[in-house]
PDB file of C-alpha atoms in Angstrom:
ATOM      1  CA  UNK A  76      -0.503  21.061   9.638  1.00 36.00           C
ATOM      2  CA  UNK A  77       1.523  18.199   9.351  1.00 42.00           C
ATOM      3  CA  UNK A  78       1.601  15.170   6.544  1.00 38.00           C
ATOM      4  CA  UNK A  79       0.193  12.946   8.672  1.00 43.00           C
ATOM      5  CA  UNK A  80      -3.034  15.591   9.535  1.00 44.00           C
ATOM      6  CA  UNK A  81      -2.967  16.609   5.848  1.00 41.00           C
ATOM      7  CA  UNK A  82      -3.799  13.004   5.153  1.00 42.00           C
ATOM      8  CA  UNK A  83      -6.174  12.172   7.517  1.00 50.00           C
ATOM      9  CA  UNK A  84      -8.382  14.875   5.879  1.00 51.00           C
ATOM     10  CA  UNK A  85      -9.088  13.124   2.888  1.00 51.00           C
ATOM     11  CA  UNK A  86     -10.760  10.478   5.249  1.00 51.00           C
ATOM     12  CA  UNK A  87     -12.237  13.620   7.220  1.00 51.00           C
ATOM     13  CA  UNK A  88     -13.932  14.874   4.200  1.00 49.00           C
ATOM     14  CA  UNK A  89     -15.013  11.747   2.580  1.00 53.00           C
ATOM     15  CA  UNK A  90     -16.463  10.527   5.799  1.00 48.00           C
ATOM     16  CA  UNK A  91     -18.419  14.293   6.206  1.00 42.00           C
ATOM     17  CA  UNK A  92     -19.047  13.755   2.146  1.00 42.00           C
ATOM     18  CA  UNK A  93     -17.178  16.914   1.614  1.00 41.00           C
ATOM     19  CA  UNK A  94     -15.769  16.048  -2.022  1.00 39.00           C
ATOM     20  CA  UNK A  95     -13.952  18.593  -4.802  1.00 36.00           C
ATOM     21  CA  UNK A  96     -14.802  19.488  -8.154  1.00 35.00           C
ATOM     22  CA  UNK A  97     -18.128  17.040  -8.741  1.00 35.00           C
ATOM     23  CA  UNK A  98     -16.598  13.957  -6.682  1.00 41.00           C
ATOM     24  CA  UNK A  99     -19.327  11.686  -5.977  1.00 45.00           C
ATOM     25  CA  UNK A 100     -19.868  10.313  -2.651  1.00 58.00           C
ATOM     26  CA  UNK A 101     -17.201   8.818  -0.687  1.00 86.00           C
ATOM     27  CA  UNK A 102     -16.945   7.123   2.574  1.00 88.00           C
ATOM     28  CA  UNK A 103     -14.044   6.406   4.953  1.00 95.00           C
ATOM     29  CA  UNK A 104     -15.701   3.987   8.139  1.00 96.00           C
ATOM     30  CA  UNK A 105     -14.831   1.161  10.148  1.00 96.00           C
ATOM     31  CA  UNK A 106     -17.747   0.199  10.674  1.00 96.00           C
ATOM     32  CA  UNK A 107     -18.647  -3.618  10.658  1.00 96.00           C
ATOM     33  CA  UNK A 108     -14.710  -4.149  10.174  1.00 97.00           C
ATOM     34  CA  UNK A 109     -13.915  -7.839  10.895  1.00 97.00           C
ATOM     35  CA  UNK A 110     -12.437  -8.251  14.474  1.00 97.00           C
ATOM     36  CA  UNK A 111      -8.834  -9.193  13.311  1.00 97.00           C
ATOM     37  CA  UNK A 112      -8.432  -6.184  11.042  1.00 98.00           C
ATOM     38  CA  UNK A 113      -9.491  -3.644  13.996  1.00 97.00           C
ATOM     39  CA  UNK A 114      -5.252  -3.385  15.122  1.00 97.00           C
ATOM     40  CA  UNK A 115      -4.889  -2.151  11.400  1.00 98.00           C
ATOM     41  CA  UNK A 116      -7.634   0.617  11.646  1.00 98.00           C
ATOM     42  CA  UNK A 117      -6.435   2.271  14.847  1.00 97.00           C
ATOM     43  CA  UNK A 118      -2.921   1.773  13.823  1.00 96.00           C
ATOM     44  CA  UNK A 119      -3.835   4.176  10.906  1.00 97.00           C
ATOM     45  CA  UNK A 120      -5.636   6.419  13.346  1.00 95.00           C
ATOM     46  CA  UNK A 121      -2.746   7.101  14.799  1.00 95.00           C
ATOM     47  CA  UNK A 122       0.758   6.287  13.476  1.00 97.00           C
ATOM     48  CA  UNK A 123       2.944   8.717  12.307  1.00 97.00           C
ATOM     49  CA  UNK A 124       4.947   9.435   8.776  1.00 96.00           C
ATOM     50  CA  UNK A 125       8.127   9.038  10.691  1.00 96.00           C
ATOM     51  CA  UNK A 126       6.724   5.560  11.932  1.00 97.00           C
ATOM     52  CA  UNK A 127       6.262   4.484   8.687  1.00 97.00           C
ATOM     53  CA  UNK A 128       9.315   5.565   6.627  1.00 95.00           C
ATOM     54  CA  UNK A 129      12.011   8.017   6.581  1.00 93.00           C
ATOM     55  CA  UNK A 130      11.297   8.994   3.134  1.00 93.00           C
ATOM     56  CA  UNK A 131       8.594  11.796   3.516  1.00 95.00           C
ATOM     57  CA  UNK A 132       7.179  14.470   1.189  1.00 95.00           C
ATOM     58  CA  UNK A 133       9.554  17.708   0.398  1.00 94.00           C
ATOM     59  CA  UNK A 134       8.520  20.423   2.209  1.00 92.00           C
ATOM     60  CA  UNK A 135       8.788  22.212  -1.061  1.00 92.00           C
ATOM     61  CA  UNK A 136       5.238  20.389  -2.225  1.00 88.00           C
ATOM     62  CA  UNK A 137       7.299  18.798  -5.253  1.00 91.00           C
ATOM     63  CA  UNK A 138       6.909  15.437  -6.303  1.00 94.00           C
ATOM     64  CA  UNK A 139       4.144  13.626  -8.037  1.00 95.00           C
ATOM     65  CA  UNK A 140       1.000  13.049  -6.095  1.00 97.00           C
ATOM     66  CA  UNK A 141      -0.275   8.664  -6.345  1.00 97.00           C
ATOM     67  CA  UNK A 142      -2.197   6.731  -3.819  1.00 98.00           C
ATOM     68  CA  UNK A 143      -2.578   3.094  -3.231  1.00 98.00           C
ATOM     69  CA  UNK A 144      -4.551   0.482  -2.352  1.00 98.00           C
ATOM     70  CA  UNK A 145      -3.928  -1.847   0.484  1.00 98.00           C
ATOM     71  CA  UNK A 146      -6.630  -4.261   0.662  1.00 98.00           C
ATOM     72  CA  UNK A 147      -7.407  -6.685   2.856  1.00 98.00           C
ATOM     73  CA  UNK A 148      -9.905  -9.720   2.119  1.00 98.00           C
ATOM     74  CA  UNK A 149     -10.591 -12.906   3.405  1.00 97.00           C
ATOM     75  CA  UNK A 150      -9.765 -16.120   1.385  1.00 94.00           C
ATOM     76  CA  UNK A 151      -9.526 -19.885   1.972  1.00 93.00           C
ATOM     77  CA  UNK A 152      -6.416 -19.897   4.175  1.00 94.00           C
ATOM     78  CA  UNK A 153      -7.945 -16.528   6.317  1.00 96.00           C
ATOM     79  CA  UNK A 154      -7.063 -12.893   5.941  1.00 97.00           C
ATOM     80  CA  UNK A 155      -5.068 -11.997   2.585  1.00 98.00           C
ATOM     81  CA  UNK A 156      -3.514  -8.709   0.936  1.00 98.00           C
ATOM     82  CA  UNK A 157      -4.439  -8.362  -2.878  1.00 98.00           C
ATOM     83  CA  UNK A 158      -1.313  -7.636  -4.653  1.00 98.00           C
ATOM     84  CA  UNK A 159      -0.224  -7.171  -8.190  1.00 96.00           C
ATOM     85  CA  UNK A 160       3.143  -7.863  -9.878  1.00 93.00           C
ATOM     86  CA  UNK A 161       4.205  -4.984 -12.579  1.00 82.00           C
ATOM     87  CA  UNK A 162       4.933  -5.667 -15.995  1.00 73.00           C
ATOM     88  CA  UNK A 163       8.755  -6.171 -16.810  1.00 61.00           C
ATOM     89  CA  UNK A 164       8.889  -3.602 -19.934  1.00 57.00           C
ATOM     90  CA  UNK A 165       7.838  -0.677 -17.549  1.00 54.00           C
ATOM     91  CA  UNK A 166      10.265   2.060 -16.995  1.00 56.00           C
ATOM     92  CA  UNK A 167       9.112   2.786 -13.300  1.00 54.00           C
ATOM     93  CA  UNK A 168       9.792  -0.106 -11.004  1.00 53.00           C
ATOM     94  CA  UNK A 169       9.614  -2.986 -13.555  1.00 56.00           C
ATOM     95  CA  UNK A 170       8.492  -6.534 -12.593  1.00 73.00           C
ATOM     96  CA  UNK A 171       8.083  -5.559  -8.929  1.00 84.00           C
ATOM     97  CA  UNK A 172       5.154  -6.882  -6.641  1.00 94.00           C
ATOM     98  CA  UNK A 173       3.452  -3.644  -5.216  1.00 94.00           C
ATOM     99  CA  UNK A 174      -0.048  -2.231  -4.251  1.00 97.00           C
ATOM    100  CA  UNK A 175      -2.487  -1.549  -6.915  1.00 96.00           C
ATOM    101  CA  UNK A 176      -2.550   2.807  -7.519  1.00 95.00           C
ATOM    102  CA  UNK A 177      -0.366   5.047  -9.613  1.00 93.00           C
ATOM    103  CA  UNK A 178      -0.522   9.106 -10.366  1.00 95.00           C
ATOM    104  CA  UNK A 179      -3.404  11.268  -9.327  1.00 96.00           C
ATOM    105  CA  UNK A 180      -5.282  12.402 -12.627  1.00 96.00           C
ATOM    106  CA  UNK A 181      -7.118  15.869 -12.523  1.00 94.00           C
ATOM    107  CA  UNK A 182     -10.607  13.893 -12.368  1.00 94.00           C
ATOM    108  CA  UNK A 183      -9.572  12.649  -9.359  1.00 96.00           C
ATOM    109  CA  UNK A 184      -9.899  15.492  -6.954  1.00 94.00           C
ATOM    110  CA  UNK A 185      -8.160  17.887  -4.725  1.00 94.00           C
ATOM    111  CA  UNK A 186      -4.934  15.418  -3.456  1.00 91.00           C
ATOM    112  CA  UNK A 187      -5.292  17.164   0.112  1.00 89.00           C
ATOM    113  CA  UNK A 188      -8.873  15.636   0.394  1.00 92.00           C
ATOM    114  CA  UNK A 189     -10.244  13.245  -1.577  1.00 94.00           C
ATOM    115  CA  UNK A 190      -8.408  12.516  -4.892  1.00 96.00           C
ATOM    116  CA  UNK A 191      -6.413   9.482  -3.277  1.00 97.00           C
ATOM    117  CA  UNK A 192      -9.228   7.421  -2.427  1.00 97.00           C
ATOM    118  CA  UNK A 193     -10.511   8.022  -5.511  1.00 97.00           C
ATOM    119  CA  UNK A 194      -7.361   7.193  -7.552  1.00 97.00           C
ATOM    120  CA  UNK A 195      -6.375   4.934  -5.154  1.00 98.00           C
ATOM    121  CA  UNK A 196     -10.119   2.672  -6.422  1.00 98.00           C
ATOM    122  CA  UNK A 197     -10.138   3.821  -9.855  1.00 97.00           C
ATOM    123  CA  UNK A 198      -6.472   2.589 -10.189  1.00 96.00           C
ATOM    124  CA  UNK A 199      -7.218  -0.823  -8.427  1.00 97.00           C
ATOM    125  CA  UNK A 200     -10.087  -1.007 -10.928  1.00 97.00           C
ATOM    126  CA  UNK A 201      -7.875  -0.767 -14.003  1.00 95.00           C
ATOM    127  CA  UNK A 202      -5.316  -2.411 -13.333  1.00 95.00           C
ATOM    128  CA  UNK A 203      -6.684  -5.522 -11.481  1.00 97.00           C
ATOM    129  CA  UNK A 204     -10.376  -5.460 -12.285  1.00 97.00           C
ATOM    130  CA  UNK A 205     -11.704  -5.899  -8.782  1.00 97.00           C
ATOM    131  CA  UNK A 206     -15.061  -3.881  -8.637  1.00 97.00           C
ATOM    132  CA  UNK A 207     -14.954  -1.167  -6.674  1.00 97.00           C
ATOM    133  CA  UNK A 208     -18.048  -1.541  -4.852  1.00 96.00           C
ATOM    134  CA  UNK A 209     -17.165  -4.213  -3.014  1.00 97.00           C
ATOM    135  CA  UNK A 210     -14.705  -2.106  -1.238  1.00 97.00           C
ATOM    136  CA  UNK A 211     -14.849  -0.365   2.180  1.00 97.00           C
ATOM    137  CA  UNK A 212     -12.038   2.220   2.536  1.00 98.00           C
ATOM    138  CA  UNK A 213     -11.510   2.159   6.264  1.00 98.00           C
ATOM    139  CA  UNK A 214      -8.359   4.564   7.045  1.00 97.00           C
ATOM    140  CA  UNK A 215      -5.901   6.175   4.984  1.00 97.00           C
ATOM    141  CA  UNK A 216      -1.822   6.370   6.587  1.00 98.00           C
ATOM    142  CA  UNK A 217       0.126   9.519   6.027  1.00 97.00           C
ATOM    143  CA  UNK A 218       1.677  10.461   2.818  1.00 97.00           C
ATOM    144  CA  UNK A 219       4.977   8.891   2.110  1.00 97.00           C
ATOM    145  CA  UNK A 220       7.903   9.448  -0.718  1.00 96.00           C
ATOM    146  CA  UNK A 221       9.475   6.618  -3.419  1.00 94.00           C
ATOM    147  CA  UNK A 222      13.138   9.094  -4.052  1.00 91.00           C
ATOM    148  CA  UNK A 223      13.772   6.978  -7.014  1.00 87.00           C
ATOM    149  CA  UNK A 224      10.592   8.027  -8.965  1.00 89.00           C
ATOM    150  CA  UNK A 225       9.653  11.135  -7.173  1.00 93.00           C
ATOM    151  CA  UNK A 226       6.579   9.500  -6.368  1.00 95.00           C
ATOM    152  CA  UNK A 227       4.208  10.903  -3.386  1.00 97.00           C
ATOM    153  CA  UNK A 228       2.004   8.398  -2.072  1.00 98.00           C
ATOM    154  CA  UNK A 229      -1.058   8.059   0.123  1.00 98.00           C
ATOM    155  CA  UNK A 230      -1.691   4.571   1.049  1.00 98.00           C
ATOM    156  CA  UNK A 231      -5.135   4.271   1.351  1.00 98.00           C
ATOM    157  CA  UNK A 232      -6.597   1.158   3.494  1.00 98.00           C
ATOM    158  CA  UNK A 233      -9.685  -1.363   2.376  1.00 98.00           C
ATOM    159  CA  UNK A 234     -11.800  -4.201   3.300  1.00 98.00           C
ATOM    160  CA  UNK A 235     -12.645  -6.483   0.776  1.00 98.00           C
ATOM    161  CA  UNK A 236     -16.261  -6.994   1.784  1.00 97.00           C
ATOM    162  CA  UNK A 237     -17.572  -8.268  -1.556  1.00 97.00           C
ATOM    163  CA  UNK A 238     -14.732  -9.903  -3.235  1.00 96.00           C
ATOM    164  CA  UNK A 239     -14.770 -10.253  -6.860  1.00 97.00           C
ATOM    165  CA  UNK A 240     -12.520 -11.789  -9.669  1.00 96.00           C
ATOM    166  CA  UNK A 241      -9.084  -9.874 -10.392  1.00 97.00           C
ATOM    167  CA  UNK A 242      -6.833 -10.493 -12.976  1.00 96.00           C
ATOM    168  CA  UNK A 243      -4.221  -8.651 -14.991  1.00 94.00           C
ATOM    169  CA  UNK A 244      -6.048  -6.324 -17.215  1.00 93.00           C
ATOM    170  CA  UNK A 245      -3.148  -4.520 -19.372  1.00 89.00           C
ATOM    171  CA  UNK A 246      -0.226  -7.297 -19.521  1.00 87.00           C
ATOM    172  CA  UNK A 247       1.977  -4.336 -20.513  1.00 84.00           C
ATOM    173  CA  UNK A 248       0.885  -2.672 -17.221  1.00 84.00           C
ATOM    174  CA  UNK A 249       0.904  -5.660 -14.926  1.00 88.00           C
ATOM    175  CA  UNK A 250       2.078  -8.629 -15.296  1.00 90.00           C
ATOM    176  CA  UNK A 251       0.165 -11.183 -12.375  1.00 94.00           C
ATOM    177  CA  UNK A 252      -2.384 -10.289  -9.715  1.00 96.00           C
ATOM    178  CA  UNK A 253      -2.348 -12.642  -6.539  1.00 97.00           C
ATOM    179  CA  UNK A 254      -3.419 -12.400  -2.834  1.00 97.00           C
ATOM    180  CA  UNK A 255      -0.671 -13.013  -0.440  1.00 98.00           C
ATOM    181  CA  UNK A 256      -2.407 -14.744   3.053  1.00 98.00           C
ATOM    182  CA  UNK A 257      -1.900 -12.837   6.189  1.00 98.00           C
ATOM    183  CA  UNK A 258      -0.317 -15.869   7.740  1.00 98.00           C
ATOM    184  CA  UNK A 259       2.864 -16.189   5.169  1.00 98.00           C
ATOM    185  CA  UNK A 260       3.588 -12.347   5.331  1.00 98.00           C
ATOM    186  CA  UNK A 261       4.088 -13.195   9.141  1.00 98.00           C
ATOM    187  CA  UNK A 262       5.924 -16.074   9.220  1.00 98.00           C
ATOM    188  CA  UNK A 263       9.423 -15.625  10.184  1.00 98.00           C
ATOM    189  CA  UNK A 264      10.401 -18.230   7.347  1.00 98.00           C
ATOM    190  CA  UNK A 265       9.104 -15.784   5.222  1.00 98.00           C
ATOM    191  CA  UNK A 266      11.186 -12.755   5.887  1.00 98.00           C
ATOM    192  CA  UNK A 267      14.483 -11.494   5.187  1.00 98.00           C
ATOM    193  CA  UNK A 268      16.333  -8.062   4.300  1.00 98.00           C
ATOM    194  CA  UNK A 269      16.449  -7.286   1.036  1.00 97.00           C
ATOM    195  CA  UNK A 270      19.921  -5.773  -0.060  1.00 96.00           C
ATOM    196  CA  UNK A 271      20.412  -3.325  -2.917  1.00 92.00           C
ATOM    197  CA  UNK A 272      23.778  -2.674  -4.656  1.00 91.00           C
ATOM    198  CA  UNK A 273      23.859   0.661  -3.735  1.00 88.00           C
ATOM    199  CA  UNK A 274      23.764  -0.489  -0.143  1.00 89.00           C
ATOM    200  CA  UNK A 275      20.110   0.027   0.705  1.00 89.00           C
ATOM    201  CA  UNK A 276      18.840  -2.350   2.796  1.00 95.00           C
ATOM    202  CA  UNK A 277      15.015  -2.725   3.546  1.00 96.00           C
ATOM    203  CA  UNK A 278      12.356  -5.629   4.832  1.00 97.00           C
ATOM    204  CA  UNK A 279      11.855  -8.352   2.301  1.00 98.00           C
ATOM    205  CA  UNK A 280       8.768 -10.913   2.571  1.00 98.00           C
ATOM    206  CA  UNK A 281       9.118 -14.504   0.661  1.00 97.00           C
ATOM    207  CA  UNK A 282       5.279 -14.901  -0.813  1.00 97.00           C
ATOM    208  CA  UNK A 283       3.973 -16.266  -3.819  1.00 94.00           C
ATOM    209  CA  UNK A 284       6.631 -16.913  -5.896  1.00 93.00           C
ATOM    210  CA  UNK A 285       7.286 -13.616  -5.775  1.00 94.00           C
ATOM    211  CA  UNK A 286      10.103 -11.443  -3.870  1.00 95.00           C
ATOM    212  CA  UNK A 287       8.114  -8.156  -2.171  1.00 97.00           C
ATOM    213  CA  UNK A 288      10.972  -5.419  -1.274  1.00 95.00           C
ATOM    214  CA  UNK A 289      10.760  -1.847  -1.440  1.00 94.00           C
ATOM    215  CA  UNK A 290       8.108   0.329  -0.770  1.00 95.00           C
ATOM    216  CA  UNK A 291       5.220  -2.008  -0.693  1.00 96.00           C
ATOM    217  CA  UNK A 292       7.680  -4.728   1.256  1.00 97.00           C
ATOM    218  CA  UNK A 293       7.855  -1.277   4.062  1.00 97.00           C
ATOM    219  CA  UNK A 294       4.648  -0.232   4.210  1.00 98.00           C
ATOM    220  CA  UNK A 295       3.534  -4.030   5.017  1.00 98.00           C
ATOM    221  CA  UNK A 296       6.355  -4.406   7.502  1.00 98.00           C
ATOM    222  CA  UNK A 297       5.076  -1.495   9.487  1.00 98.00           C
ATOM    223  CA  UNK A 298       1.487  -2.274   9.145  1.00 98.00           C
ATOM    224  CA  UNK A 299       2.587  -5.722  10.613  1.00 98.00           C
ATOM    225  CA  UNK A 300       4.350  -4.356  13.169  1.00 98.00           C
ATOM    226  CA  UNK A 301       1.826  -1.554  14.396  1.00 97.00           C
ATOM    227  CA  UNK A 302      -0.968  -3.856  13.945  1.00 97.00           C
ATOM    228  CA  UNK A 303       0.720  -6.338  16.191  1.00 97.00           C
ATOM    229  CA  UNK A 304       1.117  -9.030  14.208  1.00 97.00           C
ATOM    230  CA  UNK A 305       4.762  -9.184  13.911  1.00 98.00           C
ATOM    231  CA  UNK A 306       6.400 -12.542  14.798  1.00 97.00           C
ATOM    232  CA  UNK A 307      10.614 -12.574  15.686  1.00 97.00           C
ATOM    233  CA  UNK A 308      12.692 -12.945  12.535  1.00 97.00           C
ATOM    234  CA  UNK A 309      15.785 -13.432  11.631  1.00 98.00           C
ATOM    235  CA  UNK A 310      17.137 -10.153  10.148  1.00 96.00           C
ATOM    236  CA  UNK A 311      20.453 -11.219   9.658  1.00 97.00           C
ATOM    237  CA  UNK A 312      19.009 -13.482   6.625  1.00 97.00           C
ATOM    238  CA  UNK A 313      19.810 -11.226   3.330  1.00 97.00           C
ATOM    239  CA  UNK A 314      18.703 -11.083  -0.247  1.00 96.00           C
ATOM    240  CA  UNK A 315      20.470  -9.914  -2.809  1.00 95.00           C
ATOM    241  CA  UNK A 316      18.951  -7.830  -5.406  1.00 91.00           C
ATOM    242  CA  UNK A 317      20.784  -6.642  -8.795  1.00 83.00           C
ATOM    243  CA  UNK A 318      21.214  -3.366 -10.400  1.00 69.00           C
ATOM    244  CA  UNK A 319      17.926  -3.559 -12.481  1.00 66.00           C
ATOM    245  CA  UNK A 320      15.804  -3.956  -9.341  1.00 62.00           C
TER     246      UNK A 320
END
C-alpha cells in the first residue's frame, strides 16, 4: 500500500465511522462544499505524495507522526486560509507562519486511520481556539516529511462552515493567528522563492505581514496549483532567509 493509500484510509474509516481505541465519531464528506473549493477536494482525491513534495516518509516507519489543519473559510474579501504564526522562543521552527497541528498523542488514535483528523482538530483547538464543530473535514492529502524536525505529517483538509473567533491561546506556543484571503496567496505580486543559506530554495507567498516559506509555503503552492488556481509568477524574484530561519 502506498503513502498516499495509507492516508486516504483515515478518511475511509472516518467516513465508514470505523474509529480506534474509543474514538468518537468522525466524518470525512464533501458534501454541501462551496462551489469554489470543489478543485481542492478532488485534487486531494487524487494527487500523489510525489506531487506534493519530494520529502516523503522513510520507508523504515521512523519519524514522528503530526497532522495539520488546512482550513478554508470564507471572510469579507472571499475565500481565506486560517493560519497561525509560531512563537519565537520555540525550538522547532520558531516564529514561522504554518498550519495549525503538531505530534499525534496516544488519545488520538491509530495514525494509519483516524488519529490525524483527530489531532489535526484537537491541535487547531488549542492552539487557535476555533471550535471544532464548526469544521467539516473534507479530504485528507498523503503523508509528507519536514527532514529538519523529523516530523511526519498528514495534512488534513477543512471547511470552515461555522466560523468562530481564533486567537493565540499559549503566546509561548503561538505568537499571532490570521486568515490569509485566497486572492493574495494567488497574486503573482505576492510570490517569490524563498532562499535558504544552505541553498534550499522553495515557494514563498508575501501575506499578512508575514513571510510563509517552508512546508506550509509548499503544501499551499501545490494545493494552488492542483486546484487550478495558480496565476504566472515571477520565480526569478528571491528572498533571502538567514541562518535562524
Amino acid at each position: 500500500m502506498t503513502h498516499a493509500q495509507r492516508t486516504r484510509a483515515a478518511a475511509d474509516a472516518a467516513t465508514t465511522g470505523k474509529g480506534t481505541r474509543g474514538d468518537s465519531p468522525l466524518t470525512v464528506s464533501t458534501d454541501g462544499l462551496p462551489a469554489w473549493l470543489e478543485p481542492v477536494a478532488h485534487a486531494a482525491q487524487t494527487v500523489q505524495a510525489r506531487q506534493l513534495s519530494r520529502f516523503l516518509p522513510p520507508e523504515s516507519g521512523a519519524g514522528r507522526q503530526s497532522a495539520v489543519l488546512i482550513l478554508f473559510g470564507e471572510g469579507e474579501r472571499g475565500p481565506e486560509l486560517l493560519l497561525m504564526e509560531r512563537s519565537g522562543t520555540l525550538r522547532s521552527h520558531a516564529g514561522q507562519p504554518s498550519f495549525p497541528g503538531g505530534s499525534l498523542d496516544p488519545e488520538d488514535g491509530d495514525h494509519m486511520t483516524t488519529g490525524p483528523l483527530r489531532a489535526a482538530l484537537r491541535e487547531a483547538e488549542e492552539e487557535t481556539g476555533l471550535d471544532p464543530s464548526g469544521v467539516q473535514l473534507f479530504g485528507v492529502l498523503p503523508r509528507l516529511y519536514i527532514p529538519v524536525s523529523s516530523f511526519v505529517v498528514t495534512p488534513v483538509l477543512g471547511w470552515w462552515r461555522t466560523p468562530s473567533p481564533v486567537g493565540a491561546v499559549d503566546p509561548a506556543e503561538t505568537a499571532r493567528v490570521f486568515t490569509a484571503p485566497v486572492a493574495d496567496l494567488t497574486d503573482p505580486a505576492n510570490r517569490a522563492t524563498a532562499v535558504h543559506p544552505s541553498g534550499h530554495q522553495g515557494p514563498a507567498f508575501l501575506v499578512e505581514s508575514a513571510l510563509v516559506w517552508g512546508f506550509t509555503a509548499g503544501v499551499i503552492d501545490r494545493i494552488v496549483h492542483y486546484a487550478g488556481w495558480e496565476r504566472p509568477w515571477d520565480r526569478t524574484r528571491q528572498v533571502p532567509l538567514d541562518w535562524r530561519a
